[in-house]
Coordinates of C-alpha atoms in Angstrom, one line a residue:
M18 CA 12.6 10.6 18.8
R19 CA 14.9 8.5 16.7
S20 CA 15.0 5.7 19.2
S21 CA 11.2 5.8 19.3
N22 CA 11.0 5.4 15.5
V23 CA 13.5 2.5 15.6
L24 CA 11.4 0.8 18.3
I25 CA 8.2 1.2 16.3
Q26 CA 9.8 -0.3 13.2
N27 CA 11.2 -3.2 15.2
V28 CA 7.7 -3.9 16.8
H29 CA 6.1 -3.9 13.4
I30 CA 8.7 -6.3 12.0
I31 CA 8.4 -8.6 15.1
K32 CA 4.6 -8.7 14.8
R33 CA 4.7 -9.5 11.1
T34 CA 7.3 -12.2 11.6
E35 CA 5.3 -13.7 14.5
L36 CA 2.2 -13.8 12.3
N37 CA 4.1 -15.5 9.4
N38 CA 5.6 -18.0 11.8
F39 CA 2.2 -18.7 13.5
I40 CA 0.6 -19.5 10.1
T41 CA 3.5 -21.6 9.0
I42 CA 3.6 -23.6 12.3
I43 CA -0.2 -24.2 12.1
M44 CA 0.2 -25.5 8.6
I45 CA 3.2 -27.7 9.6
R46 CA 1.2 -29.2 12.5
I47 CA -1.8 -29.9 10.3
Y48 CA 0.3 -31.4 7.5
P49 CA 1.0 -34.8 9.1
Y50 CA -2.6 -35.2 10.1
I51 CA -3.7 -34.6 6.5
F52 CA -1.3 -37.3 5.2
S53 CA -2.4 -39.6 8.0
L54 CA -6.0 -38.9 7.1
L55 CA -5.4 -39.7 3.4
A56 CA -3.7 -42.9 4.4
C57 CA -6.5 -44.0 6.7
I58 CA -9.2 -43.2 4.2
G59 CA -7.3 -45.0 1.6
I60 CA -7.2 -48.1 3.8
A61 CA -10.7 -47.9 5.2
L62 CA -12.8 -46.7 2.4
P63 CA -12.4 -49.6 0.0
G64 CA -13.6 -52.1 2.6
Y65 CA -16.3 -49.8 3.7
S66 CA -17.6 -49.2 0.2
Q67 CA -17.9 -53.0 -0.4
V68 CA -20.4 -53.2 2.5
D69 CA -22.3 -49.9 2.4
R70 CA -21.4 -47.2 -0.1
N71 CA -22.1 -43.7 1.1
E72 CA -25.2 -42.5 -0.6
T73 CA -24.0 -39.0 -0.9
L74 CA -20.8 -40.1 -2.8
I75 CA -22.9 -42.3 -5.1
R76 CA -25.2 -39.4 -5.8
S77 CA -22.3 -37.1 -6.5
A78 CA -20.7 -39.7 -8.8
L79 CA -23.9 -40.0 -10.8
H80 CA -23.9 -36.2 -11.2
G81 CA -20.3 -36.2 -12.4
L82 CA -18.9 -34.8 -9.2
E83 CA -15.5 -35.7 -7.8
Y84 CA -13.9 -34.4 -4.5
E85 CA -10.2 -34.3 -3.7
I86 CA -8.2 -33.4 -0.5
K87 CA -4.7 -32.2 -1.4
A88 CA -1.4 -31.4 0.3
G89 CA 1.9 -30.4 -1.2
F90 CA 5.2 -28.5 -1.2
S91 CA 6.0 -25.5 -3.3
I92 CA 9.3 -24.3 -4.6
G93 CA 9.9 -21.1 -6.6
G94 CA 10.3 -17.4 -6.0
T95 CA 9.2 -13.9 -6.6
A96 CA 11.0 -12.3 -9.4
P97 CA 11.0 -9.6 -12.1
L98 CA 10.7 -10.7 -15.7
P99 CA 12.9 -10.1 -17.6
L100 CA 15.7 -9.6 -15.1
P101 CA 16.4 -5.8 -15.0
V102 CA 19.8 -4.4 -15.8
E103 CA 20.1 -3.2 -12.2
I104 CA 20.5 -6.7 -11.0
R105 CA 24.0 -7.8 -12.0
S106 CA 24.1 -11.3 -10.5
I107 CA 22.2 -13.7 -8.3
D108 CA 24.5 -14.7 -5.5
G109 CA 22.3 -16.9 -3.4
Y110 CA 18.8 -18.5 -3.3
N111 CA 17.0 -20.4 -0.6
P112 CA 13.5 -21.6 -1.3
T113 CA 12.7 -22.1 2.4
L114 CA 9.6 -24.1 3.6
A115 CA 6.4 -23.5 1.6
I116 CA 3.4 -25.9 1.9
S117 CA -0.2 -26.0 0.8
I118 CA -3.3 -27.7 2.1
G119 CA -6.7 -27.6 0.4
G120 CA -9.5 -29.3 -1.4
E121 CA -11.0 -29.3 -4.9
V122 CA -14.4 -30.2 -6.5
T123 CA -14.4 -31.3 -10.1
K124 CA -17.6 -31.4 -12.2
W125 CA -17.3 -33.6 -15.3
I126 CA -19.5 -32.2 -17.9
A127 CA -18.9 -33.4 -21.5
V128 CA -17.1 -35.7 -24.0
Q129 CA -17.8 -38.9 -22.1
N130 CA -16.9 -37.2 -18.8
K131 CA -13.4 -36.3 -20.0
L132 CA -13.9 -32.6 -19.8
G133 CA -14.5 -30.9 -16.5
I134 CA -14.4 -27.8 -14.4
I135 CA -12.4 -27.5 -11.1
V136 CA -13.1 -25.2 -8.2
G137 CA -10.9 -25.3 -5.2
L138 CA -9.8 -23.6 -2.0
R139 CA -6.3 -23.9 -0.4
L140 CA -4.3 -22.4 2.4
E141 CA -0.7 -21.9 1.2
N142 CA 2.4 -20.0 1.9
K143 CA 5.1 -18.9 -0.5
A144 CA 8.6 -18.1 0.6
M145 CA 12.2 -17.5 -0.5
T146 CA 15.4 -15.8 0.5
T147 CA 17.8 -14.4 -2.1
E148 CA 21.1 -12.5 -2.3
A149 CA 22.1 -10.4 -5.3
T150 CA 24.7 -7.9 -6.4
V151 CA 23.0 -4.7 -7.9
K152 CA 24.0 -1.4 -9.4
N153 CA 22.0 1.8 -9.3
Y154 CA 19.1 -0.1 -7.7
N155 CA 16.3 2.0 -6.4
M156 CA 16.2 1.6 -2.6
E157 CA 14.7 3.1 0.6
I158 CA 16.7 2.0 3.7
L159 CA 16.1 2.7 7.4
G160 CA 18.8 4.9 9.0
Q161 CA 20.2 4.4 12.4
G162 CA 17.5 6.7 13.8
G163 CA 14.7 5.0 12.0
E164 CA 14.5 7.7 9.3
R165 CA 13.9 6.6 5.7
I166 CA 16.7 7.3 3.2
S167 CA 15.9 7.0 -0.5
G168 CA 18.3 6.7 -3.3
V169 CA 20.1 4.3 -5.6
W170 CA 22.1 1.4 -4.1
T171 CA 25.2 -0.3 -5.5
G172 CA 26.4 -3.4 -3.7
G173 CA 24.8 -6.5 -2.0
V174 CA 21.1 -7.0 -1.3
K175 CA 19.5 -9.8 0.7
T176 CA 15.8 -10.1 0.4
K177 CA 13.3 -12.3 2.3
V178 CA 9.8 -12.8 0.8
H179 CA 7.1 -14.7 2.8
T180 CA 3.4 -14.6 2.2
A181 CA 0.5 -16.8 3.4
G182 CA -3.0 -16.7 2.2
L183 CA -6.1 -18.3 0.8
T184 CA -6.3 -19.2 -2.9
I185 CA -9.2 -20.1 -5.2
P186 CA -8.3 -21.9 -8.4
L187 CA -10.9 -22.0 -11.2
M188 CA -9.7 -24.4 -14.0
A189 CA -10.8 -26.5 -16.9
T190 CA -9.5 -30.1 -16.9
Y191 CA -9.3 -32.8 -19.5
K192 CA -8.7 -36.6 -19.0
L193 CA -6.0 -37.8 -21.4
S194 CA -6.5 -41.3 -20.1
N195 CA -7.8 -43.2 -17.1
R196 CA -4.7 -42.2 -15.2
W197 CA -3.6 -38.8 -16.6
N198 CA -5.3 -35.4 -16.7
I199 CA -4.2 -31.9 -17.5
K200 CA -5.7 -28.6 -16.2
A201 CA -5.4 -24.9 -16.6
G202 CA -7.1 -21.7 -15.5
P203 CA -6.9 -18.6 -13.4
Y204 CA -6.4 -18.4 -9.6
F205 CA -7.2 -15.7 -7.1
S206 CA -5.4 -15.2 -3.8
Y207 CA -6.0 -13.1 -0.7
L208 CA -2.9 -12.7 1.4
L209 CA -3.4 -13.1 5.2
S210 CA 0.2 -12.2 6.0
R211 CA 2.9 -10.4 3.9
E212 CA 6.6 -9.9 4.3
F213 CA 9.1 -8.3 1.9
S214 CA 12.2 -7.2 3.8
G215 CA 15.9 -7.5 4.0
H216 CA 19.1 -5.6 4.2
V217 CA 21.9 -4.1 2.1
Y218 CA 25.6 -4.6 2.7
E219 CA 29.1 -4.0 1.2
G220 CA 28.2 -1.1 -1.0
Y221 CA 27.0 2.5 -1.0
L222 CA 23.8 4.5 -1.4
R223 CA 23.6 7.6 -3.5
E224 CA 20.9 9.7 -2.0
D225 CA 18.0 10.8 -4.3
D226 CA 19.9 10.0 -7.6
P227 CA 23.1 8.5 -9.0
T228 CA 25.0 11.8 -8.4
G229 CA 23.7 12.5 -4.9
P230 CA 25.7 12.3 -1.6
K231 CA 27.4 8.9 -1.1
V232 CA 26.6 6.9 2.1
E233 CA 28.9 3.8 2.4
F234 CA 28.2 0.5 4.2
T235 CA 31.3 -1.7 4.5
D236 CA 33.1 -3.8 7.1
D237 CA 29.9 -5.8 8.0
K238 CA 27.8 -2.7 8.3
I239 CA 24.3 -3.1 7.0
A240 CA 21.1 -1.1 6.6
T241 CA 17.6 -2.7 6.6
Y242 CA 14.6 -2.2 4.5
D243 CA 11.0 -3.3 4.8
F244 CA 8.4 -3.0 2.0
S245 CA 5.9 -5.5 3.5
D246 CA 3.1 -3.0 3.9
D247 CA 3.5 -2.1 0.2
L248 CA 2.5 -5.6 -0.9
R249 CA -1.0 -6.1 -2.4
H250 CA -3.4 -8.2 -0.4
F251 CA -5.1 -9.4 -3.7
Q252 CA -3.1 -11.4 -6.3
W253 CA -4.2 -13.4 -9.3
G254 CA -2.5 -15.4 -12.0
L255 CA -2.5 -18.5 -14.1
Q256 CA -2.3 -22.1 -12.9
V257 CA -1.5 -25.0 -15.1
G258 CA -0.8 -28.6 -14.1
A259 CA -1.1 -32.3 -14.5
G260 CA -2.3 -35.2 -12.3
W261 CA -1.5 -38.9 -12.3
R262 CA -3.8 -41.4 -10.6
A263 CA -1.3 -43.7 -8.9
F264 CA -4.0 -45.9 -7.2
K265 CA -7.8 -46.0 -7.2
H266 CA -8.1 -43.0 -5.0
L267 CA -4.5 -41.6 -4.7
N268 CA -3.4 -38.9 -7.1
V269 CA 0.1 -37.3 -7.6
Y270 CA 0.0 -33.8 -9.0
A271 CA 2.2 -31.0 -10.1
D272 CA 0.9 -27.4 -10.6
L273 CA 2.7 -24.3 -11.8
T274 CA 1.3 -21.0 -10.6
W275 CA 2.4 -17.8 -12.4
G276 CA 1.3 -14.4 -11.0
L277 CA 0.1 -11.9 -13.5
N278 CA -0.2 -8.8 -11.4
D279 CA 2.7 -7.0 -9.7
I280 CA 3.0 -8.0 -6.0
F281 CA 3.4 -4.3 -5.1
K282 CA 0.6 -1.7 -4.8
S283 CA 0.3 0.6 -7.8
D284 CA 1.4 3.7 -5.8
F285 CA 4.7 2.0 -4.7
N286 CA 7.5 3.5 -6.6
T287 CA 10.7 2.5 -4.8
I288 CA 11.2 -0.7 -6.8
T289 CA 10.8 0.5 -10.4
F290 CA 10.0 -2.9 -12.0
A291 CA 7.2 -5.4 -11.5
M292 CA 7.7 -8.6 -9.6
Y293 CA 5.7 -11.8 -9.9
P294 CA 5.3 -15.0 -7.7
I295 CA 6.2 -18.1 -9.7
Y296 CA 6.0 -21.4 -7.9
L297 CA 5.8 -25.1 -8.7
N298 CA 3.6 -27.1 -6.3
I299 CA 4.0 -30.9 -6.1
G300 CA 2.0 -33.1 -3.8
F301 CA -0.6 -35.9 -3.2
G302 CA -4.4 -35.9 -3.2
Y303 CA -7.1 -38.3 -2.2
A304 CA -10.0 -38.4 -4.6
F305 CA -13.5 -39.7 -3.7

């Protein structure tokens, strides 16, 4: 029975990892084509527009509409704020590969077309791996037979967070000049894949509470945990950023996204503090 539980747990982890890897691979393969497309459009469109401007683009411009294709990299992490007392030190951090691909539509509405509204859609993944030393940290580990053991952990914790999903930003934007603009507003995300897993090492677990039976893990022994199914599908937060028009159609941008709802479901009680995704996205866009 125990071996069956372990097998089921391993199958779930493998399937989740395969889905995350599949989405990441698809995004990586698309990424060079997006940049190539941006470059080709940048070269071809000026010459084309001198001969025969696209009527749809002219009509859009007359109505104050602007379109942009964007691609970028993200760096950041999923963290509690403020840092809880249970986490004594951060011993390692690896942002891992996180990319985004999407598009935005801007409607310039007022103040000599300096004020506008942005609506977008992007496919993105967010990822990190961390190591920390903790004390009396609520934890639910998987035993050798696949059983779940709850208690408080003191020792090392390694955590991997990887999510991929669709995000809709809805922002107000303002042109500071012909080259610079700023923007801010909410974003709404739906996660297509979720992973929050890891292992504990070099420490001990007190079952149930800090005075419970002691289970030690030393000499390279580890115990795994997996809270992936406890992550919310729906997340929302605030996005603020700025853009710089490097050339006539090419933009460089930087956006900070700050999650405002806990990544875990409301009925998840193992981790006793809220955690939020906080990421900086930097990239390029082609506006037309």
